[in-house]
Coordinates of C-alpha atoms in Angstrom, one line a residue:
Chain A
M13 CA 117.9 108.3 60.7
A14 CA 116.8 104.7 60.7
T15 CA 119.3 102.0 61.5
R16 CA 119.0 98.3 60.6
L17 CA 120.2 95.8 63.2
Q18 CA 119.6 92.3 64.6
F19 CA 119.4 90.8 68.1
E20 CA 121.0 87.4 68.0
N21 CA 120.1 86.9 64.4
N22 CA 116.5 87.9 65.1
C23 CA 115.0 90.9 63.3
E24 CA 112.4 91.7 65.8
V25 CA 114.3 94.5 67.5
G26 CA 111.1 96.0 69.0
V27 CA 110.9 93.0 71.2
F28 CA 114.3 93.3 72.7
S29 CA 114.5 97.1 73.2
K30 CA 112.4 100.0 74.2
L31 CA 113.2 103.5 72.8
T32 CA 111.7 106.7 74.1
N33 CA 112.7 110.3 74.0
A34 CA 114.3 110.2 77.5
Y35 CA 115.9 106.8 77.7
C36 CA 116.5 103.5 76.0
L37 CA 116.1 100.0 77.5
V38 CA 118.0 97.2 76.0
A39 CA 117.9 93.4 76.7
I40 CA 120.8 91.7 78.4
G41 CA 122.5 88.8 76.9
G42 CA 123.3 88.5 73.2
S43 CA 126.4 90.1 71.8
E44 CA 127.6 93.5 72.8
S45 CA 127.3 94.7 69.2
F46 CA 123.5 95.1 69.6
Y47 CA 124.1 97.3 72.7
S48 CA 126.9 99.2 71.0
I49 CA 124.8 100.2 68.0
Y50 CA 122.3 101.8 70.4
E51 CA 125.2 103.4 72.3
Y52 CA 126.7 104.8 69.1
E53 CA 123.5 106.5 68.2
L54 CA 122.3 107.6 71.6
A55 CA 125.0 107.6 74.2
D56 CA 125.5 111.3 74.4
V57 CA 121.8 112.2 74.4
I58 CA 119.9 109.7 76.5
P59 CA 120.9 106.9 78.9
V60 CA 120.9 103.4 77.4
V61 CA 120.0 100.9 80.1
K62 CA 120.6 97.2 80.0
T63 CA 117.9 95.4 81.9
S64 CA 115.7 92.4 82.1
I65 CA 112.0 92.2 83.1
A66 CA 110.8 89.2 85.1
G67 CA 114.1 87.6 84.2
T68 CA 113.2 87.7 80.5
R69 CA 114.7 89.5 77.5
I70 CA 111.5 90.5 75.9
I71 CA 111.5 93.9 77.6
G72 CA 110.2 95.8 74.6
R73 CA 106.9 94.0 74.7
A74 CA 106.7 93.8 78.5
C75 CA 106.9 97.4 79.4
A76 CA 105.4 100.6 78.1
G77 CA 106.8 104.1 78.5
N78 CA 107.4 107.6 77.3
K79 CA 109.6 110.4 78.4
N80 CA 107.4 110.9 81.5
G81 CA 107.3 107.4 82.9
L82 CA 107.7 103.7 82.5
L83 CA 105.2 101.1 83.3
V84 CA 106.3 97.6 84.1
P85 CA 104.3 94.4 84.8
H86 CA 103.8 92.9 88.2
T87 CA 106.2 90.0 87.4
T88 CA 109.1 92.5 87.5
T89 CA 111.3 91.6 90.4
D90 CA 112.2 94.1 93.1
Q91 CA 115.8 94.1 92.1
E92 CA 115.0 94.9 88.4
L93 CA 112.7 97.6 89.5
Q94 CA 115.4 99.1 91.7
H95 CA 117.9 98.9 88.9
L96 CA 115.5 100.7 86.5
R97 CA 114.9 103.4 89.1
N98 CA 118.6 103.9 89.7
S99 CA 119.5 104.0 86.0
L100 CA 116.8 106.2 84.7
P101 CA 116.7 110.0 85.2
D102 CA 114.6 111.3 88.0
S103 CA 112.0 112.9 85.7
V104 CA 110.9 109.4 84.6
V105 CA 108.5 107.7 87.0
V106 CA 108.9 104.0 87.2
Q107 CA 105.7 102.2 88.3
R108 CA 104.9 98.5 88.6
I109 CA 101.3 97.7 87.6
D110 CA 99.1 94.9 89.0
E111 CA 97.3 93.8 85.9
R112 CA 96.2 90.5 84.5
L113 CA 97.3 91.5 81.0
N114 CA 101.1 91.5 81.6
A115 CA 102.7 92.3 78.3
L116 CA 102.1 96.1 78.6
G117 CA 104.1 96.7 75.4
N118 CA 101.6 94.8 73.4
H119 CA 98.6 96.5 75.0
I120 CA 99.7 100.1 75.1
A121 CA 101.0 102.2 72.3
C122 CA 102.0 105.7 73.5
N123 CA 103.9 108.8 72.7
D124 CA 104.4 111.8 74.9
H125 CA 100.9 113.1 74.6
V126 CA 98.5 110.4 73.8
A127 CA 98.2 106.6 74.3
L128 CA 96.1 103.9 72.7
A129 CA 95.1 101.1 75.1
H130 CA 93.8 97.6 74.9
T131 CA 90.0 97.5 75.3
D132 CA 90.1 95.0 78.2
L133 CA 92.5 96.9 80.5
D134 CA 91.4 97.6 84.0
R135 CA 90.1 101.0 84.8
K136 CA 92.7 101.3 87.5
T137 CA 95.4 100.6 85.0
E138 CA 94.0 103.2 82.6
E139 CA 94.1 105.7 85.4
L140 CA 97.7 104.8 86.2
I141 CA 98.7 105.1 82.6
A142 CA 97.1 108.6 82.4
D143 CA 98.8 109.5 85.7
V144 CA 102.3 108.0 85.3
L145 CA 102.8 108.6 81.5
G146 CA 100.9 111.9 81.5
V147 CA 98.9 111.1 78.5
E148 CA 95.3 110.9 77.3
V149 CA 94.2 107.3 77.0
F150 CA 92.0 106.0 74.2
R151 CA 90.7 102.4 74.1
T152 CA 90.7 101.4 70.5
T153 CA 91.4 98.6 68.1
I154 CA 93.6 98.7 65.0
A155 CA 92.3 96.8 62.0
G156 CA 90.2 94.7 64.3
N157 CA 93.2 93.7 66.5
I158 CA 93.0 94.5 70.2
L159 CA 96.7 94.4 70.7
V160 CA 97.3 98.0 69.8
G161 CA 100.8 98.0 71.2
T162 CA 102.1 95.5 68.7
Y163 CA 100.4 96.8 65.6
C164 CA 101.2 100.4 66.0
A165 CA 104.5 102.2 66.4
L166 CA 104.0 105.8 67.6
S167 CA 106.3 108.8 68.1
N168 CA 105.5 112.4 68.6
R169 CA 105.9 113.2 64.9
G170 CA 104.2 110.3 63.2
G171 CA 102.9 106.8 63.4
M172 CA 102.8 103.5 61.5
V173 CA 100.0 101.0 61.8
H174 CA 99.0 97.5 60.6
P175 CA 99.0 97.3 56.8
H176 CA 95.4 96.2 56.6
T177 CA 94.0 99.3 58.4
S178 CA 91.3 100.9 56.3
I179 CA 91.6 104.5 55.2
E180 CA 88.6 105.6 57.4
E181 CA 90.2 104.0 60.4
L182 CA 93.5 105.7 59.6
D183 CA 91.8 109.1 59.4
E184 CA 90.0 108.4 62.7
L185 CA 93.1 107.4 64.5
S186 CA 95.0 110.2 63.0
T187 CA 92.6 112.8 64.4
L188 CA 92.6 111.0 67.8
L189 CA 96.4 111.0 68.0
Q190 CA 97.0 114.3 66.1
V191 CA 99.9 112.8 64.2
P192 CA 100.2 111.7 60.6
L193 CA 99.7 107.9 60.2
V194 CA 100.6 105.5 57.5
A195 CA 99.7 101.9 57.1
G196 CA 102.9 100.0 56.4
T197 CA 105.0 97.0 57.1
V198 CA 108.4 96.3 58.5
N199 CA 111.0 93.5 58.2
R200 CA 110.0 92.4 54.7
G201 CA 106.2 92.5 55.1
S202 CA 105.8 91.7 58.8
D203 CA 102.6 93.3 60.1
L204 CA 103.9 93.3 63.7
I205 CA 105.1 96.9 63.4
A206 CA 106.1 97.7 67.0
A207 CA 107.7 94.3 67.4
G208 CA 109.9 94.9 64.3
M209 CA 111.1 98.4 65.1
T210 CA 111.5 101.0 67.8
V211 CA 111.3 104.7 67.2
N212 CA 111.6 108.0 69.0
D213 CA 111.6 111.6 67.7
W214 CA 114.9 111.5 66.0
T215 CA 116.0 107.9 65.4
A216 CA 114.5 104.6 64.5
F217 CA 115.9 101.0 64.7
C218 CA 114.5 98.3 62.5
G219 CA 115.3 94.7 61.8
S220 CA 117.9 94.0 59.2
D221 CA 115.2 92.4 57.0
T222 CA 113.6 95.7 56.4
T223 CA 113.6 96.6 52.7
A224 CA 114.7 99.9 51.4
T225 CA 111.1 100.8 50.5
E226 CA 109.9 100.1 54.0
L227 CA 112.8 102.1 55.4
S228 CA 112.0 105.1 53.3
V229 CA 108.4 105.0 54.3
I230 CA 109.4 104.9 57.9
E231 CA 111.8 107.8 57.5
N232 CA 109.1 109.8 55.8
V233 CA 106.3 109.2 58.2
F234 CA 108.4 109.7 61.3
K235 CA 110.2 112.6 59.8
L236 CA 113.6 111.2 60.5
R237 CA 115.5 112.4 57.4
K238 CA 116.9 115.9 57.7
A239 CA 115.2 118.2 55.3
Q240 CA 117.4 118.7 52.3
P241 CA 117.0 121.9 50.2
S242 CA 116.5 119.8 47.0
A243 CA 113.7 117.8 48.7
I244 CA 111.8 121.0 49.5
V245 CA 112.2 122.3 46.0
D246 CA 111.0 119.0 44.6
E247 CA 107.9 119.1 46.7
M248 CA 107.3 122.7 45.9
R249 CA 107.7 122.2 42.2
K250 CA 104.5 120.1 42.0
S251 CA 102.5 122.9 43.5
L252 CA 104.2 125.7 41.6
I253 CA 104.0 124.3 38.1
D254 CA 100.6 123.8 36.6
S255 CA 101.5 122.2 33.4
Y256 CA 104.5 121.7 31.2
V257 CA 104.4 123.4 28.0
Chain B
M27 CA 114.4 86.8 95.2
R28 CA 111.4 87.8 97.2
L29 CA 109.9 86.1 100.3
E30 CA 106.3 85.5 99.4
F31 CA 103.5 84.4 101.7
C32 CA 101.7 81.1 101.5
W33 CA 98.1 81.6 100.2
F34 CA 96.8 79.0 102.6
C35 CA 98.6 79.4 105.9
S36 CA 100.3 82.8 105.4
S37 CA 103.7 81.6 106.4
K38 CA 106.8 82.9 104.6
I39 CA 108.0 80.9 101.6
Y40 CA 111.8 80.7 101.4
P41 CA 113.6 80.0 98.1
G42 CA 113.5 76.4 97.1
H43 CA 110.3 75.6 98.9
G44 CA 106.7 75.1 97.8
I45 CA 104.7 75.2 94.7
Q46 CA 103.1 78.1 92.7
F47 CA 99.8 77.5 90.9
V48 CA 98.7 79.9 88.2
R49 CA 95.0 79.7 87.5
N50 CA 93.5 80.5 84.1
D51 CA 92.6 84.0 85.1
A52 CA 96.3 84.6 85.8
K53 CA 95.9 84.7 89.6
I54 CA 99.0 83.2 91.3
F55 CA 98.6 80.9 94.3
R56 CA 101.8 80.2 96.3
F57 CA 102.0 77.4 98.8
C58 CA 104.7 76.8 101.3
R59 CA 104.4 73.0 101.4
S60 CA 102.3 70.2 100.1
K61 CA 100.1 70.3 103.2
C62 CA 98.7 73.7 102.1
H63 CA 98.7 72.7 98.4
K64 CA 96.6 69.6 99.1
N65 CA 94.2 71.5 101.4
F66 CA 93.8 74.0 98.5
K67 CA 93.1 71.2 96.1
M68 CA 90.4 69.9 98.5
K69 CA 88.8 73.4 98.1
R70 CA 89.1 74.0 101.9
N71 CA 88.6 77.6 103.0
P72 CA 91.6 78.8 105.0
R73 CA 89.3 80.9 107.1
K74 CA 87.8 77.8 108.5
V75 CA 90.9 75.7 109.0
K76 CA 92.1 76.2 112.6
W77 CA 95.8 76.3 112.2
T78 CA 96.0 79.0 109.5
K79 CA 96.8 82.6 110.2
A80 CA 93.6 83.6 108.3
Y81 CA 91.5 81.7 110.8
R82 CA 93.4 83.1 113.8
R83 CA 93.1 86.6 112.6
L84 CA 89.4 86.3 111.7
H85 CA 88.6 84.8 115.1
G86 CA 90.6 87.3 117.1
K87 CA 93.2 84.9 118.3
D88 CA 96.0 87.0 116.7
M89 CA 96.6 90.7 116.5
T90 CA 95.0 92.2 113.4
K91 CA 95.0 96.0 113.7
D92 CA 98.4 97.5 114.3
S93 CA 100.4 100.3 112.8
T94 CA 103.4 98.0 112.3
F95 CA 101.5 96.0 109.6
E96 CA 101.2 99.1 107.4
L97 CA 105.0 99.4 107.2
E98 CA 105.5 96.1 105.6
R99 CA 103.6 96.3 102.3
K100 CA 104.4 95.8 98.6
R101 CA 105.5 99.1 97.1
N102 CA 105.2 99.6 93.3
R103 CA 107.0 102.9 92.9
P104 CA 110.6 102.5 93.9
E105 CA 112.9 105.3 95.1
R106 CA 116.4 105.9 94.0
Y107 CA 119.0 104.0 96.0
D108 CA 120.5 106.0 98.9
R109 CA 122.9 104.3 101.2
N110 CA 121.9 106.2 104.3
V111 CA 118.2 105.5 103.7
M112 CA 119.0 101.8 103.2
E113 CA 121.1 101.7 106.4
N114 CA 118.3 103.4 108.4
T115 CA 115.7 101.1 106.9
L116 CA 117.6 98.0 107.8
K117 CA 117.9 99.2 111.4
A118 CA 114.3 100.1 111.5
I119 CA 113.2 96.8 110.1
K120 CA 114.8 95.0 113.1
K121 CA 113.2 97.3 115.6
I122 CA 109.8 97.2 114.0
D123 CA 109.9 93.4 113.9
K124 CA 110.7 93.3 117.6
I125 CA 107.9 95.7 118.4
R126 CA 105.4 93.8 116.3
H127 CA 106.5 90.5 118.0
D128 CA 106.1 92.0 121.4
R129 CA 102.7 93.5 120.7
A130 CA 101.5 90.2 119.3
A131 CA 102.7 88.4 122.4
D132 CA 100.9 91.0 124.5
H133 CA 97.7 90.4 122.6
I134 CA 97.9 86.7 123.4
A135 CA 98.7 87.3 127.0
Q136 CA 95.7 89.6 127.3
R137 CA 93.6 86.9 125.9
W138 CA 94.8 84.5 128.6
K139 CA 94.6 86.9 131.5
P140 CA 91.0 86.4 132.6
K141 CA 91.7 82.7 132.7
A142 CA 93.5 82.6 136.1
A143 CA 90.7 84.5 138.0
K144 CA 88.0 82.3 136.3
E145 CA 89.8 79.2 137.2
R146 CA 90.0 80.2 140.8
R147 CA 86.3 81.1 140.9
E148 CA 85.4 77.8 139.4
A149 CA 87.6 75.9 141.8
R150 CA 86.0 77.6 144.8
K151 CA 82.5 76.9 143.6
E152 CA 83.4 73.3 142.9
L153 CA 84.9 72.9 146.4
E154 CA 81.6 74.2 147.9
Q155 CA 79.4 72.1 145.8
S156 CA 81.1 68.9 145.2
I157 CA 83.1 68.3 148.4
S158 CA 80.7 65.4 149.1
L159 CA 82.4 63.5 146.3
I160 CA 85.5 63.3 148.5
K161 CA 84.3 63.3 152.1
A162 CA 81.0 62.2 153.5
P163 CA 78.8 65.0 155.0
L164 CA 78.8 63.5 158.5
A165 CA 82.5 63.1 158.5
I166 CA 82.9 66.7 157.6
Q167 CA 80.7 67.8 160.5
S168 CA 82.6 65.8 163.1
Q169 CA 85.9 67.0 161.9
E170 CA 87.6 70.4 162.2
P171 CA 85.2 73.2 161.6
A172 CA 87.6 74.7 159.0
I173 CA 85.8 73.1 156.1
T174 CA 82.0 73.6 156.4
V175 CA 81.1 75.0 159.8
P176 CA 80.9 78.7 159.8
K177 CA 83.4 80.6 161.9
I178 CA 82.4 81.3 165.5
K179 CA 84.0 84.2 167.2
V180 CA 85.4 83.4 170.6
K181 CA 86.7 86.3 172.6
A182 CA 90.1 85.7 174.1
P183 CA 90.4 86.4 177.9
K184 CA 92.1 89.5 178.8
Q185 CA 95.7 88.8 179.6
Q186 CA 96.8 89.8 183.1
T187 CA 100.3 90.9 183.6
V188 CA 102.3 89.3 186.4
E189 CA 103.0 92.6 188.2
N190 CA 99.3 93.5 188.7
Q191 CA 98.3 90.2 190.2
P192 CA 98.3 90.2 194.0
M193 CA 100.6 87.5 195.3
E194 CA 98.8 84.3 196.0
E195 CA 99.2 83.1 199.6

């Protein structure tokens, strides 16, 4: 189920939080209500960890992770690294990466099986991604943008990309990632998809500016809405009935 | 807070000291004081500047290869906090520091060791060769043979005990 929220009156929730299947990272500062919304949805299931990276609050764009691991930039302090390691479950490997391109959240889009990477990443970084996150890495662009992490939100069940992605590219990426993709927007037409929302296999959090249409698209592509019997019948009706007499 | 090392002289930079320079290729240069910073701006190579650690290590003045250096490195994959491990690590750090310090001092003492023998050899040679600067050659000859005249062995007369001697009458 997709939830709409704001961080300090800012709708870019994908910047201030990172959501995966095994944990959730939230930025410190701001009001407790931001944190409490995440806790309300997720507290029983996965740990919700308040953290900063390199003393900043833009943790969603700085780090990249999935249920197997978390990659943080080299600017992360030792204390923050230790805090992450202590708060996250042992199955998650926390690794600091020495890479010129620091904002890993902008350069890497990943789910639990496959990752898209910025074309200019080091080979050593690519190997580390494959090793720590346990994914297959593809260097691609999305609609001509090299910042794949910003323009694509990915979960194990679906993905949403930049609205100007062509259909051929959508098909190509879909076969690479093995998930259904849709080109859409978030936060009233913003094309920075992953900055405007965070998603995992069963929830999504979007900015409060997200329209109902965008929200329904998100819930459909990431398969967040529980299947209702009427919905199934509706979908089946089209295939069962040839023509109305 | 992390104690970094100066890019130029390799000394520890404590909080509140120094300048960090970030180049356009995102490489960070940290300097402990303006001396190092200004040397960097002059494009000096630390490996050629005598007072830096880089020079000293390159020219063998300081210890380079030691197992204690491998223990102090930047680790990118942290481990979960364990109080016992932390306690043991803190004790070990103190011991390792002391060992490294002693080994480094040994290295420098080893470097200085041949100096004493060499100095003595050179002093003896100088004495033999340049004694004429102090004393005239003729003066040396007429003086005690200790300086230049070779040693002559003179046999000492056999000592006769009082009892064996017949009484002189």
